[in-house]
CSV table of C-alpha atoms and ligand atoms in Angstrom, one decimal:
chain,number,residue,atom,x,y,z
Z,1,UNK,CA,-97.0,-51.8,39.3
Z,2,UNK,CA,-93.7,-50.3,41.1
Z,3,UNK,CA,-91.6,-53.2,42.4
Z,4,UNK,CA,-89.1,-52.7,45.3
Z,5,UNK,CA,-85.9,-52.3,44.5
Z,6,UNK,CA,-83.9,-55.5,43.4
Z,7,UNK,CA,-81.6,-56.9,46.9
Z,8,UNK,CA,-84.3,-55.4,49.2
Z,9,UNK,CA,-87.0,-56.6,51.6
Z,10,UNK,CA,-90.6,-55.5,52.5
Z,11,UNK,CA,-90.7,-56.5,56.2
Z,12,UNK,CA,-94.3,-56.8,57.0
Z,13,UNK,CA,-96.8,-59.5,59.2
Z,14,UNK,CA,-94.8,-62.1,61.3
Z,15,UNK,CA,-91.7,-61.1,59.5
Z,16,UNK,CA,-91.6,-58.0,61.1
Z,17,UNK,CA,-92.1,-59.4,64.2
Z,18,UNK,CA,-89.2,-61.8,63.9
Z,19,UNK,CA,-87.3,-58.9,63.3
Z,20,UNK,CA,-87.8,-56.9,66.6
Z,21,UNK,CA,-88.5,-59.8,68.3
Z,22,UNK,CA,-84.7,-60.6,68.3
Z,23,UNK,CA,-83.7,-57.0,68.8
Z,24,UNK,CA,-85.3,-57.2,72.1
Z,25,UNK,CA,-83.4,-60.5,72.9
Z,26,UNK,CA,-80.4,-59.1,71.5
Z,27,UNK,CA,-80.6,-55.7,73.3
Z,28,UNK,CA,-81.5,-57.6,76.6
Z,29,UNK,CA,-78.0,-59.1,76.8
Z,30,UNK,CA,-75.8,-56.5,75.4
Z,31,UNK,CA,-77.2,-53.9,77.5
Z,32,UNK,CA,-76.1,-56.5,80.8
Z,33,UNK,CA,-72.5,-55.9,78.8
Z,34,UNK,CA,-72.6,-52.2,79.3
Z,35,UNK,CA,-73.5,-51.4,75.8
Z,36,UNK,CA,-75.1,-48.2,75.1
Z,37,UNK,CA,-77.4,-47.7,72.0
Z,38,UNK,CA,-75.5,-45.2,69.3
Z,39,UNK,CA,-78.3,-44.1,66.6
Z,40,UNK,CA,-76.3,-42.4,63.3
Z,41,UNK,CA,-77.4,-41.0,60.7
Z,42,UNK,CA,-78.3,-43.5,57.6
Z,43,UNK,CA,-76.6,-41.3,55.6
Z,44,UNK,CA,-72.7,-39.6,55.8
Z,45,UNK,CA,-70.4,-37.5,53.8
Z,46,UNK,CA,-68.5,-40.4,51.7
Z,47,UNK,CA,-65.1,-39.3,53.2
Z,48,UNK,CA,-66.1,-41.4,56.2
Z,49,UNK,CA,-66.5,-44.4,54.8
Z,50,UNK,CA,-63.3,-44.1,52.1
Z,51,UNK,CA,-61.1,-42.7,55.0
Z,52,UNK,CA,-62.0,-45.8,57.3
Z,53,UNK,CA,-62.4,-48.6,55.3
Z,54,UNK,CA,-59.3,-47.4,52.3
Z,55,UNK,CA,-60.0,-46.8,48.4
Z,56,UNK,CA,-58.8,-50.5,48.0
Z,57,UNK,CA,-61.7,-52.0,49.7
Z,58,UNK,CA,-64.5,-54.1,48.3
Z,59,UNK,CA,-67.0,-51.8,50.2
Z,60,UNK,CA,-65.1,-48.4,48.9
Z,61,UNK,CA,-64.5,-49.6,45.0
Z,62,UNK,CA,-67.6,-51.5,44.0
Z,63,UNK,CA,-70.4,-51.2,46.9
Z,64,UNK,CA,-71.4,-48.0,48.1
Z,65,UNK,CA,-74.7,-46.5,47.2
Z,66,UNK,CA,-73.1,-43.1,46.8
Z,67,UNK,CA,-74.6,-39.6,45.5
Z,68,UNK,CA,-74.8,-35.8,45.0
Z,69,UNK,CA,-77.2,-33.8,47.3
Z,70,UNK,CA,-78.5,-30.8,45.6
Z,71,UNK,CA,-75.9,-28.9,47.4
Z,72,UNK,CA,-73.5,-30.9,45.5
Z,73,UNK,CA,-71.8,-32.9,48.4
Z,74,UNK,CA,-70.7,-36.2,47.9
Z,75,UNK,CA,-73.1,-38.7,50.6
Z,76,UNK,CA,-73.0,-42.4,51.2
Z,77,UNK,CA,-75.8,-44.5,52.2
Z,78,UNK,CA,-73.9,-46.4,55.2
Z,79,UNK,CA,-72.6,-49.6,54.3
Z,80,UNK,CA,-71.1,-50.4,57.5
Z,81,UNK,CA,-71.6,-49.1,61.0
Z,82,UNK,CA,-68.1,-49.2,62.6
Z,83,UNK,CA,-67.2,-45.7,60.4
Z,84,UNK,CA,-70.3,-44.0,61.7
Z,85,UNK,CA,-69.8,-44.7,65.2
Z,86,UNK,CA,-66.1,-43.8,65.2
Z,87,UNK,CA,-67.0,-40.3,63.5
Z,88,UNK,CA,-69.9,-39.9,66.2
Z,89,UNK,CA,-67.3,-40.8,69.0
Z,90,UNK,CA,-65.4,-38.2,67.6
Z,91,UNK,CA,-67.5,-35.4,66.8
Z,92,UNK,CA,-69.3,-35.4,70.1
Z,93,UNK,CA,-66.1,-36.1,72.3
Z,94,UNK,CA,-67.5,-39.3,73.6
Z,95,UNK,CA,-64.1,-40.1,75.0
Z,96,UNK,CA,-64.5,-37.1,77.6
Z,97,UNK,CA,-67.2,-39.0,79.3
Z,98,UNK,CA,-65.2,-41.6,80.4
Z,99,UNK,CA,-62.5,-43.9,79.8
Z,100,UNK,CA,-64.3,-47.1,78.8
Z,101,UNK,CA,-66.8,-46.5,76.2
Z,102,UNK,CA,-69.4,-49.1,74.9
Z,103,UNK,CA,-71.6,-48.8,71.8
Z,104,UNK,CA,-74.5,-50.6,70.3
Z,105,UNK,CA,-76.6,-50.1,67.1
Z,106,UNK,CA,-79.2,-51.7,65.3
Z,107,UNK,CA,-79.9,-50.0,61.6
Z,108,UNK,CA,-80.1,-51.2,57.6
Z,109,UNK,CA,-76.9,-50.8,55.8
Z,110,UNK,CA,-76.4,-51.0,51.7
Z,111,UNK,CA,-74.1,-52.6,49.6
Z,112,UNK,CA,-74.4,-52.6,46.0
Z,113,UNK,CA,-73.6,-56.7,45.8
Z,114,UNK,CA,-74.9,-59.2,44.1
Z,115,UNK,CA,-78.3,-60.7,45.8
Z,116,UNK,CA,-78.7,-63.9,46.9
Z,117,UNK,CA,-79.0,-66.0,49.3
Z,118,UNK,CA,-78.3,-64.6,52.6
Z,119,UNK,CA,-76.8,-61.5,50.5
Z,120,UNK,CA,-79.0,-58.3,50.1
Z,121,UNK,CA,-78.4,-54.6,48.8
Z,122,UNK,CA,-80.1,-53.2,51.7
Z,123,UNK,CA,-79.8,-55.5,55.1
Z,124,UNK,CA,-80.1,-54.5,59.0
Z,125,UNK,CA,-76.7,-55.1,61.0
Z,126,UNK,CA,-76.6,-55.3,64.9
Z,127,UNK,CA,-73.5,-54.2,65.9
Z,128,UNK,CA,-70.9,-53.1,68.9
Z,129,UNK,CA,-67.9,-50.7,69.0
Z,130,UNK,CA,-66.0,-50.6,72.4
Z,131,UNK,CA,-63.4,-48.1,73.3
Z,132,UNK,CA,-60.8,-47.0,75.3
Z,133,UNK,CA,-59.1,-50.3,76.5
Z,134,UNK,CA,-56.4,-52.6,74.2
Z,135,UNK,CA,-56.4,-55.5,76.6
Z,136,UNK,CA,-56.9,-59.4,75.7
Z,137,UNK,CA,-59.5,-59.1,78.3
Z,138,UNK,CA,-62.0,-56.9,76.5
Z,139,UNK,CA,-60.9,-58.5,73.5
Z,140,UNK,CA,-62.2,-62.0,74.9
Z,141,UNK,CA,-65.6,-60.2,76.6
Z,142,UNK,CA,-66.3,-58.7,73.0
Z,143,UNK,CA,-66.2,-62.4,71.8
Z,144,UNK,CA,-68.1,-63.9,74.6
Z,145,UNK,CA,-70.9,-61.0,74.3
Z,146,UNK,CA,-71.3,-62.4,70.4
Z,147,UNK,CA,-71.4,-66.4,71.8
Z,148,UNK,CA,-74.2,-65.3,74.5
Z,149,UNK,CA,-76.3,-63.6,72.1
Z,150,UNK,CA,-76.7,-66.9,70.0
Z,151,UNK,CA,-77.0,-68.9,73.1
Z,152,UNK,CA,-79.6,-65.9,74.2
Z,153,UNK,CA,-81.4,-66.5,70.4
Z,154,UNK,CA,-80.7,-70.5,70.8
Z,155,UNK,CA,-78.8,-70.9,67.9
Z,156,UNK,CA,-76.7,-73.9,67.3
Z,157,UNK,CA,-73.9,-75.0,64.9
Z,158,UNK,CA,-72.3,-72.0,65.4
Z,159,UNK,CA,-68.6,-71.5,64.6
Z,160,UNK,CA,-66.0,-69.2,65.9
Z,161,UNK,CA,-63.4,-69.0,63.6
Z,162,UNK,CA,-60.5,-66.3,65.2
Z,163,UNK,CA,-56.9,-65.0,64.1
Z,164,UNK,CA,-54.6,-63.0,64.8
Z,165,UNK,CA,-53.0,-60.2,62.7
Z,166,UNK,CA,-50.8,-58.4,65.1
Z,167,UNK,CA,-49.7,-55.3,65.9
Z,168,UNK,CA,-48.6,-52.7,63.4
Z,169,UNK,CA,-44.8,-53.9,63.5
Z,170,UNK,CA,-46.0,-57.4,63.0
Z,171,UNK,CA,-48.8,-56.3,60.3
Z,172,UNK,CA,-46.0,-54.7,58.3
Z,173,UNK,CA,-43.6,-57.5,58.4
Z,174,UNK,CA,-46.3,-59.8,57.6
Z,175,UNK,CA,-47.0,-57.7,54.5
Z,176,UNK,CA,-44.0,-57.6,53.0
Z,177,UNK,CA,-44.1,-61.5,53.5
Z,178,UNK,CA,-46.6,-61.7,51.4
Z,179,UNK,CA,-46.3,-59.1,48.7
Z,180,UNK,CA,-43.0,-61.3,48.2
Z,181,UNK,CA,-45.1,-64.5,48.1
Z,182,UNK,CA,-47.9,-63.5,45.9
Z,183,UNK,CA,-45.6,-61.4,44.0
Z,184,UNK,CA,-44.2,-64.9,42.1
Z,185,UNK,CA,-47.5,-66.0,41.3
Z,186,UNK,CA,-49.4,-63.0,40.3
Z,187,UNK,CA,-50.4,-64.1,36.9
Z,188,UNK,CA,-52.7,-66.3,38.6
Z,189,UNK,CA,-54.7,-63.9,40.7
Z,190,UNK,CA,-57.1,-62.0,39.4
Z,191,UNK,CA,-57.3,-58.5,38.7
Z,192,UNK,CA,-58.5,-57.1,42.3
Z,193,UNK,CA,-56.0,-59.0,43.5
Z,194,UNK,CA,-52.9,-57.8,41.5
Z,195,UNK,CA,-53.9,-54.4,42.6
Z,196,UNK,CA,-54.1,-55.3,46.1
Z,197,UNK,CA,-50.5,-56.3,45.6
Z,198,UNK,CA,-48.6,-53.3,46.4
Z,199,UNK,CA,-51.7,-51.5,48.8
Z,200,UNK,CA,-52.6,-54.3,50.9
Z,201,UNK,CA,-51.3,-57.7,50.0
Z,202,UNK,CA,-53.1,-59.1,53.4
Z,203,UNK,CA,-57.0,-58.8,51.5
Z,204,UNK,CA,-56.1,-61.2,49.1
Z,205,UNK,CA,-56.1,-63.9,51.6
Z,206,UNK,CA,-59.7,-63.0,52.2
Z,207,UNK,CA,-60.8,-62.7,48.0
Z,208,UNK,CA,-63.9,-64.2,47.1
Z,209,UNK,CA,-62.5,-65.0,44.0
Z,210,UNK,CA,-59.2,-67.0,44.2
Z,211,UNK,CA,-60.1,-69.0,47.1
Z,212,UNK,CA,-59.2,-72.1,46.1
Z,213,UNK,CA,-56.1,-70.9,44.2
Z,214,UNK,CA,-53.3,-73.0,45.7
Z,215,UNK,CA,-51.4,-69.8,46.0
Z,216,UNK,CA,-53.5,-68.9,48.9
Z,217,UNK,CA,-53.3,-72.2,50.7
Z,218,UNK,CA,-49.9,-72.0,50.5
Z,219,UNK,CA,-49.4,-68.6,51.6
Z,220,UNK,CA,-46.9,-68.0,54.9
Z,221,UNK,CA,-48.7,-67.4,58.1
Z,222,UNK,CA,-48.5,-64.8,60.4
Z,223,UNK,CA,-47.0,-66.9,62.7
Z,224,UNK,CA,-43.7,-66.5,61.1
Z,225,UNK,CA,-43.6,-62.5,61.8
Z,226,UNK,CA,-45.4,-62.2,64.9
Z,227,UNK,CA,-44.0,-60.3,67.7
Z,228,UNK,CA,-43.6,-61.8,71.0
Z,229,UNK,CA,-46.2,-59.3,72.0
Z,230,UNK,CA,-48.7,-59.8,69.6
Z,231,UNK,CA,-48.7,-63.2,69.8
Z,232,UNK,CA,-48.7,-63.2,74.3
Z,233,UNK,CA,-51.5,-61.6,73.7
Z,234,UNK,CA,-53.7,-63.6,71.1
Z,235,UNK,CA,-52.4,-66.4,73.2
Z,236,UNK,CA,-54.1,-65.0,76.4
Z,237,UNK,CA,-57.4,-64.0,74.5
Z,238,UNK,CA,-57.8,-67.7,73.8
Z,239,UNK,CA,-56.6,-68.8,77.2
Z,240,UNK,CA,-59.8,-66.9,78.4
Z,241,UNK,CA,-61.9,-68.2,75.5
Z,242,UNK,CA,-61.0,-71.7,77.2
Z,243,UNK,CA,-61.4,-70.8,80.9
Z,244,UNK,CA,-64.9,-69.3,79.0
Z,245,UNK,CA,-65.8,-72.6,77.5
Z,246,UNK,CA,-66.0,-71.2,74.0
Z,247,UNK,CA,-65.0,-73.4,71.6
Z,248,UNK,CA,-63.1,-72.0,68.7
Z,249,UNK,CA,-60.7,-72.5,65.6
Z,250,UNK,CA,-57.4,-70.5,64.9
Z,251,UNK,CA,-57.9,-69.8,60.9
Z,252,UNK,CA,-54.7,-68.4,60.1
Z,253,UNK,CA,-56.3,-67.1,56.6
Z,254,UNK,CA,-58.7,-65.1,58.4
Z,255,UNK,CA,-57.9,-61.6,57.6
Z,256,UNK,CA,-61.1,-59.6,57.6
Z,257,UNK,CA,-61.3,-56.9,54.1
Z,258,UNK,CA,-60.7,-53.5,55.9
Z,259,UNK,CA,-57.6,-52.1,56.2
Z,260,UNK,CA,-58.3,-51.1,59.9
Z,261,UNK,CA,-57.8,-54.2,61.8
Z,262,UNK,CA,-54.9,-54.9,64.3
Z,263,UNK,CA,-54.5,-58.6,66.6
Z,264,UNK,CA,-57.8,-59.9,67.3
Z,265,UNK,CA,-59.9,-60.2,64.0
Z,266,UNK,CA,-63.3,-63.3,64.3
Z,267,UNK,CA,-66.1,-64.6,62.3
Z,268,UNK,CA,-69.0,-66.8,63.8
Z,269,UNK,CA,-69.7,-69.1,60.7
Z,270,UNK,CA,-73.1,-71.0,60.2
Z,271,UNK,CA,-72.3,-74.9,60.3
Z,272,UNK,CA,-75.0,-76.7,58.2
Z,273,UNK,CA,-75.3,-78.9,54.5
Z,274,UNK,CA,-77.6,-76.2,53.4
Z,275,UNK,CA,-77.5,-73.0,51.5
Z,276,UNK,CA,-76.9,-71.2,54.6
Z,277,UNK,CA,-73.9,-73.3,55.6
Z,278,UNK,CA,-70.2,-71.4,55.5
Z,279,UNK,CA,-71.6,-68.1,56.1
Z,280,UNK,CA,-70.4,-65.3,58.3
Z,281,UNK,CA,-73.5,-64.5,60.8
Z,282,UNK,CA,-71.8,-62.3,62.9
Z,283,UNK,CA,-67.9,-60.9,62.0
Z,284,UNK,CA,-65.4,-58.6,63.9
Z,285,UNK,CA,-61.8,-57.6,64.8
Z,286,UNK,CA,-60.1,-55.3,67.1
Z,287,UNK,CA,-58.7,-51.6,65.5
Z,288,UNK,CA,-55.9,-50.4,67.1
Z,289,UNK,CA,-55.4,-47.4,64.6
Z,290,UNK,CA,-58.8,-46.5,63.0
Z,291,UNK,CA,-59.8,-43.4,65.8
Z,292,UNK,CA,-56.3,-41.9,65.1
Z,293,UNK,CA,-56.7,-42.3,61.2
Z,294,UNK,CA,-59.7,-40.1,61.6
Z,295,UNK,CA,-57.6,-37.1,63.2
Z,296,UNK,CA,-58.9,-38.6,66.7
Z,297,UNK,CA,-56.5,-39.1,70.1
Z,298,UNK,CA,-54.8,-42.4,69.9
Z,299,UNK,CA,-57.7,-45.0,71.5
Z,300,UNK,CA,-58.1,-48.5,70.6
Z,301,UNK,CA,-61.5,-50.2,69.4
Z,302,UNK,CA,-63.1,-52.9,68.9
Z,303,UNK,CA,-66.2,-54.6,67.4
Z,304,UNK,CA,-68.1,-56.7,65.7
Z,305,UNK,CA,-71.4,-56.7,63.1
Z,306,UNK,CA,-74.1,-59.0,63.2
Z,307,UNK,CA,-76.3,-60.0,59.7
Z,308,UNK,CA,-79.8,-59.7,61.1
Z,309,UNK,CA,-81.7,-61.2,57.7
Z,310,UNK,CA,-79.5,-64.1,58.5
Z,311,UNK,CA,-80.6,-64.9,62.1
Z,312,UNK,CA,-83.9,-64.5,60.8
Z,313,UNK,CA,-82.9,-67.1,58.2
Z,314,UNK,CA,-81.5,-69.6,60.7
Z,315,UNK,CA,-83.7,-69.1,63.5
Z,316,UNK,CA,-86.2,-70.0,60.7
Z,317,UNK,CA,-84.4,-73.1,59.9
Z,318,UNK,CA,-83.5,-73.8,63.7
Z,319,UNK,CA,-87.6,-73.5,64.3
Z,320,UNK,CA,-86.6,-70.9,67.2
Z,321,UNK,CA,-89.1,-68.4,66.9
Z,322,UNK,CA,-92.3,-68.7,69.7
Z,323,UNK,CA,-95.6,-68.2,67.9
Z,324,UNK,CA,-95.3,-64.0,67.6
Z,325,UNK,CA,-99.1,-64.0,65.8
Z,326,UNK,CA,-101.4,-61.8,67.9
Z,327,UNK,CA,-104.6,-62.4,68.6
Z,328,UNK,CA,-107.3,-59.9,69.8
Z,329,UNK,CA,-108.5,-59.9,73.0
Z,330,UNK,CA,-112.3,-58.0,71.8
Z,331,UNK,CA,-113.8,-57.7,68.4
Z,332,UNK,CA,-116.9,-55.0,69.0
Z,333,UNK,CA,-119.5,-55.4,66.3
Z,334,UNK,CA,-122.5,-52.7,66.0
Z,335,UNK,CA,-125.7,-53.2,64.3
Z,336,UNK,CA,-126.5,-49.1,64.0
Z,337,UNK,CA,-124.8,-45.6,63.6
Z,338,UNK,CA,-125.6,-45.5,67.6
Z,339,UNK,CA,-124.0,-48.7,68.4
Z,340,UNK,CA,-120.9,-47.8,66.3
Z,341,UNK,CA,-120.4,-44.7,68.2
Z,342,UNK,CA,-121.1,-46.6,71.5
Z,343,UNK,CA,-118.2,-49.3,70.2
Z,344,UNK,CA,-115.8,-46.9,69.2
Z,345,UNK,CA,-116.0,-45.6,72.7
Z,346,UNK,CA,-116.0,-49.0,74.3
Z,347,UNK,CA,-112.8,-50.1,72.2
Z,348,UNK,CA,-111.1,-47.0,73.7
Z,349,UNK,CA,-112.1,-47.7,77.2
Z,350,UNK,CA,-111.0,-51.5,77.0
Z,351,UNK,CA,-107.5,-50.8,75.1
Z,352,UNK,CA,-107.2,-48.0,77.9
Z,353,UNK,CA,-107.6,-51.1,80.7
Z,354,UNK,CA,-104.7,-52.9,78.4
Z,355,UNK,CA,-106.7,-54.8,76.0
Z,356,UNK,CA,-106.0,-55.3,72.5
Z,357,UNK,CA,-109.7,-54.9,71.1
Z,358,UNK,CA,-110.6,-54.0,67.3
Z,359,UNK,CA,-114.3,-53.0,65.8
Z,360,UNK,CA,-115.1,-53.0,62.2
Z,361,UNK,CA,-115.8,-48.8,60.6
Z,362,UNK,CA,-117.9,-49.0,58.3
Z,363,UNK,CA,-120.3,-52.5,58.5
Z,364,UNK,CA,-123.7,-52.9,60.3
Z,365,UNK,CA,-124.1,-56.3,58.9
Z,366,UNK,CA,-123.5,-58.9,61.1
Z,367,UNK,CA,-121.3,-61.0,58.5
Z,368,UNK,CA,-118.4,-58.6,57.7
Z,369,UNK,CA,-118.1,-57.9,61.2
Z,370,UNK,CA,-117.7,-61.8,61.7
Z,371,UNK,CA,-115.1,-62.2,59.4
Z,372,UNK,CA,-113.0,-59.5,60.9
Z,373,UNK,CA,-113.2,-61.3,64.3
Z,374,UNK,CA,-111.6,-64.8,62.2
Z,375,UNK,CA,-109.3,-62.3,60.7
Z,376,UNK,CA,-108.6,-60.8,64.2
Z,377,UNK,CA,-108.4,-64.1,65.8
Z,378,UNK,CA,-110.8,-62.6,68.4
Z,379,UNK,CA,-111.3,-64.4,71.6
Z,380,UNK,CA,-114.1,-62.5,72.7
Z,381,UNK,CA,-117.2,-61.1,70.6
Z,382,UNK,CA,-119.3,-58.0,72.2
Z,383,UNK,CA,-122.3,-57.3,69.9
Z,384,UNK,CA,-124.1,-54.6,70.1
Z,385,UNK,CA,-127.6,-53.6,68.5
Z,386,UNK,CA,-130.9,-51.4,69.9
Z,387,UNK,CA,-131.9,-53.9,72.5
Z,388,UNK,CA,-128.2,-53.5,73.9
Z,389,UNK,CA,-128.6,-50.2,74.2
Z,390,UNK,CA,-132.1,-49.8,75.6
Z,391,UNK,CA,-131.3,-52.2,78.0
Z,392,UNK,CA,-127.9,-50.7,78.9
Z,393,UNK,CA,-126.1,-54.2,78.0
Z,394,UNK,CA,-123.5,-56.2,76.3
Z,395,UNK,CA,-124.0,-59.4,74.5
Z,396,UNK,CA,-120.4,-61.2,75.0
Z,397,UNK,CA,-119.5,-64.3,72.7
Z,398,UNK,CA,-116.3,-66.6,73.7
Z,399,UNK,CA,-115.5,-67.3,69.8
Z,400,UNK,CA,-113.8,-70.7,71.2
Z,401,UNK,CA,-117.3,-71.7,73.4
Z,402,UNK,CA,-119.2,-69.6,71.4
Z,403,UNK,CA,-121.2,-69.5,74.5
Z,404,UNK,CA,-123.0,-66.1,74.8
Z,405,UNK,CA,-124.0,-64.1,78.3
Z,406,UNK,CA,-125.3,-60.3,78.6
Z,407,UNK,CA,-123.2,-58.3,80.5
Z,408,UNK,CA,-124.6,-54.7,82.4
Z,409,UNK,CA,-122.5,-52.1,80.5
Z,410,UNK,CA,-120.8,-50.7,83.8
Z,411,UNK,CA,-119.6,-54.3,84.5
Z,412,UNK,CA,-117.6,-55.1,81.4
Z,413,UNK,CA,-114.0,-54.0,82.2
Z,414,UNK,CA,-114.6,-56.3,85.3
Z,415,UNK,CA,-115.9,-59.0,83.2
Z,416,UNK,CA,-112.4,-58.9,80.9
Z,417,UNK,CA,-110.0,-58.8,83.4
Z,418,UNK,CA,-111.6,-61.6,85.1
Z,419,UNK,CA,-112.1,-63.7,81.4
Z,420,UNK,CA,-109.1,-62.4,79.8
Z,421,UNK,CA,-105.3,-62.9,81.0
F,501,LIG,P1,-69.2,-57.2,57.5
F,501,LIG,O1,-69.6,-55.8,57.8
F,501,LIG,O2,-69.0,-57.3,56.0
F,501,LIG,O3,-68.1,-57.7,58.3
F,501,LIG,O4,-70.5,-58.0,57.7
F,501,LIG,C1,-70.9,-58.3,59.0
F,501,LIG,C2,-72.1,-59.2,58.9
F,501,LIG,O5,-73.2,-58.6,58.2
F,501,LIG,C3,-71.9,-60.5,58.0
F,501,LIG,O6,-71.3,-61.5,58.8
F,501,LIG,C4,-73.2,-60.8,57.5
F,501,LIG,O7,-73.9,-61.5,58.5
F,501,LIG,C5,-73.9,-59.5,57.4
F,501,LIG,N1,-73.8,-59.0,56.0
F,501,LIG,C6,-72.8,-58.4,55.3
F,501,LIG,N2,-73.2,-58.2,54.1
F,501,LIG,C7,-74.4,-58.5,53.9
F,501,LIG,C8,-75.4,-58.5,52.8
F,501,LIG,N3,-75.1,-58.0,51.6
F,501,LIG,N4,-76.6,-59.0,53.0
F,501,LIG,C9,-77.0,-59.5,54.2
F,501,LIG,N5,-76.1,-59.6,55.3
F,501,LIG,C10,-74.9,-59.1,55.1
């Protein structure tokens, strides 16, 4: 027996249902933001991903799916969708169309991590990239476009957590800050960390691993380097959080792991006692400098990711989704090779009027045909045998009254459109 993949996911029944049930919710609101949908390719050349998201990175180091075509070129199975969309904005000139440019995608993405809960190699990401604009404003719409999709999906216990890590000038100083302070206590990070050091001393406020090492706690805050710019405007994104009524809480720790960043950087963080409490649902920063990195024009971004498995997971929790089972509308049994024929064509002429309507293939017994109606959830019955047919007529069953009428063949559509709604 082949077994999927370990850190994957067969989506299949109501599952899949869930799944493109809230895309639809999801697209509905972004779409009112201006957001376009971006389709990439699952697949890129793994310069993208190493030139956007640095060597040092978690994703870069340990995570990335990442092979030899035959043609011997190095590929990536995408483990993040910011990279993609930058190198799509890029290659097609998307920032000729217009100044103000707003992206949306839905798509898997893989991470070789460890699975567990909430935590999969393969997982779907909905996400946005907006560019063209470095303004507190867009900064604050990004955030509010996240907090409407949960309110959208009905989600509660949401929190946003938000920080700011300035501007370059500010980023740098803050650096050197902390390469200083961590610098003293290095023999107590771990490895990643002491490596992160000298490259980017920032990530190790966000390691998985030293957490709760008191070094960390105790680390200077940005705060202390900020420029009066930086910090007018991460004051004035949350002034328009507040006239927004978003609630939200500065987490001066919050760094985000890519190297791309600048001000803005968020998390919306699960709020419960179970295993699904602490974490990040939907995470995102501003990136002042990642088009230019790419050999772009100098234009600002900014975005955010969604975990889709982990809606699914709360709105499963949160009892949020509506009953998504379908039931058909018309089971068609046959009692002959004549009748089938005449059912096969009926089927086609009631799904053509809009009804959902399924016959068995192969039966002529009455019993297998039954069961396929339960299995159907059928709330009509239309039998037909050789007294049917001689008499040009349909016996109709309500499965719920189980009455049964006969119906003139030529007056059946009528008869569903007036029964069915
Ligand atoms: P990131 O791209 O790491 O900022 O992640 C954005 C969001 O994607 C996270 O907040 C999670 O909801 C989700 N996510 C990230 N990694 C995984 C994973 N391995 N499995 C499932 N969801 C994930």
């Amino acid at each position: 027996m082949y077994r999927k993949v370990k850190g994957t996911q067969d989506f299949f029944g109501i599952e899949a249902k869930k799944l493109r049930h809230l895309e639809g919710i999801i697209r509905a609101v972004i779409e009112k933001f201006g957001y376009e949908e971006i389709i990439t390719p699952i697949f890129e050349n793994t310069e993208v991903f190493v030139r956007s998201s640095g060597e040092e990175s978690d994703i870069v180091s340990k995570e990335m799916y990442t092979f030899d075509d035959k043609g011997g070129r190095s590929l990536t199975l995408r483990p993040e969708g910011t990279a993609p969309v930058v190198r799509a904005f890029l290659e097609n000139k998307l920032y000729a169309r217009r100044a103000l440019n707003k992206y949306y995608y839905f798509g898997p993405m893989f991470r070789y991590e460890r699975p567990q809960a909430g935590r999969y190699r393969e997982f779907n990401q909905f996400g946005i990239e907006a560019f063209g604009a470095s303004s507190p404003y867009l900064d604050a719409d990004v955030i509010i476009s996240a907090a409407e999709i949960f309110k959208a999906l009905g989600i509660e216990n949401i929190k946003l957590k938000i920080n700011t890590i300035g501007d370059f000038a500010s980023r740098a100083a803050y650096s050197a800050l902390l390469k200083e302070h961590f610098g003293k206590g290095i023999s107590s990070l771990c490895d990643d960390c002491a490596r992160r050091l000298d490259r980017n001393p920032l990530r190790i406020l966000d390691c998985k691993i030293d957490r709760d090492n008191p070094l960390l706690k105790n680390a200077p805050k940005i705060e202390a380097v900020l420029s009066a710019e930086a910090k007018a405007y991460f004051q004035k994104v949350l002034k328009i959080l507040d006239a927004s009524g978003i609630s939200y809480e500065v987490d001066p720790n919050l760094v985000r792991g890519l190297d791309y960043y600048t001000d803005t950087v968020f998390e919306f963080i699960l709020e419960s006692d179970d295993e699904l409490g602490g974490l990040a649902v939907c995470a995102g920063g501003k990136y002042s400098d990642l088009v230019r990195s790419f050999n772009g024009p100098d234009i600002p971004g900014i975005g955010y990711a969604f975990g889709i498995e982990r809606i699914i997971a709360i709105m499963d929790k949160q009892n949020l989704f509506p009953d998504l089972a379908s039931r058909a509308d018309i089971v068609l049994i046959s009692l002959d090779e004549e009748a089938k024929e005449k059912a096969l064509l009926l089927a086609r002429a009631l799904r053509g009027a809009g009804f959902y309507a399924e016959l068995d293939y192969q039966n002529f017994n009455l019993k297998p045909q039954f069961r396929l109606s339960e299995q159907v959830d059928a709330k009509f019955l239309v039998i037909i045998g050789e007294e049917e047919l001689k008499n040009k007529q349909l016996a109709v069953k309500n499965a719920l009254t189980k009455e049964q009428e006969l119906i003139p063949e030529t007056k059946i559509l009528e008869y569903f459109k007036e029964n069915l709604n």
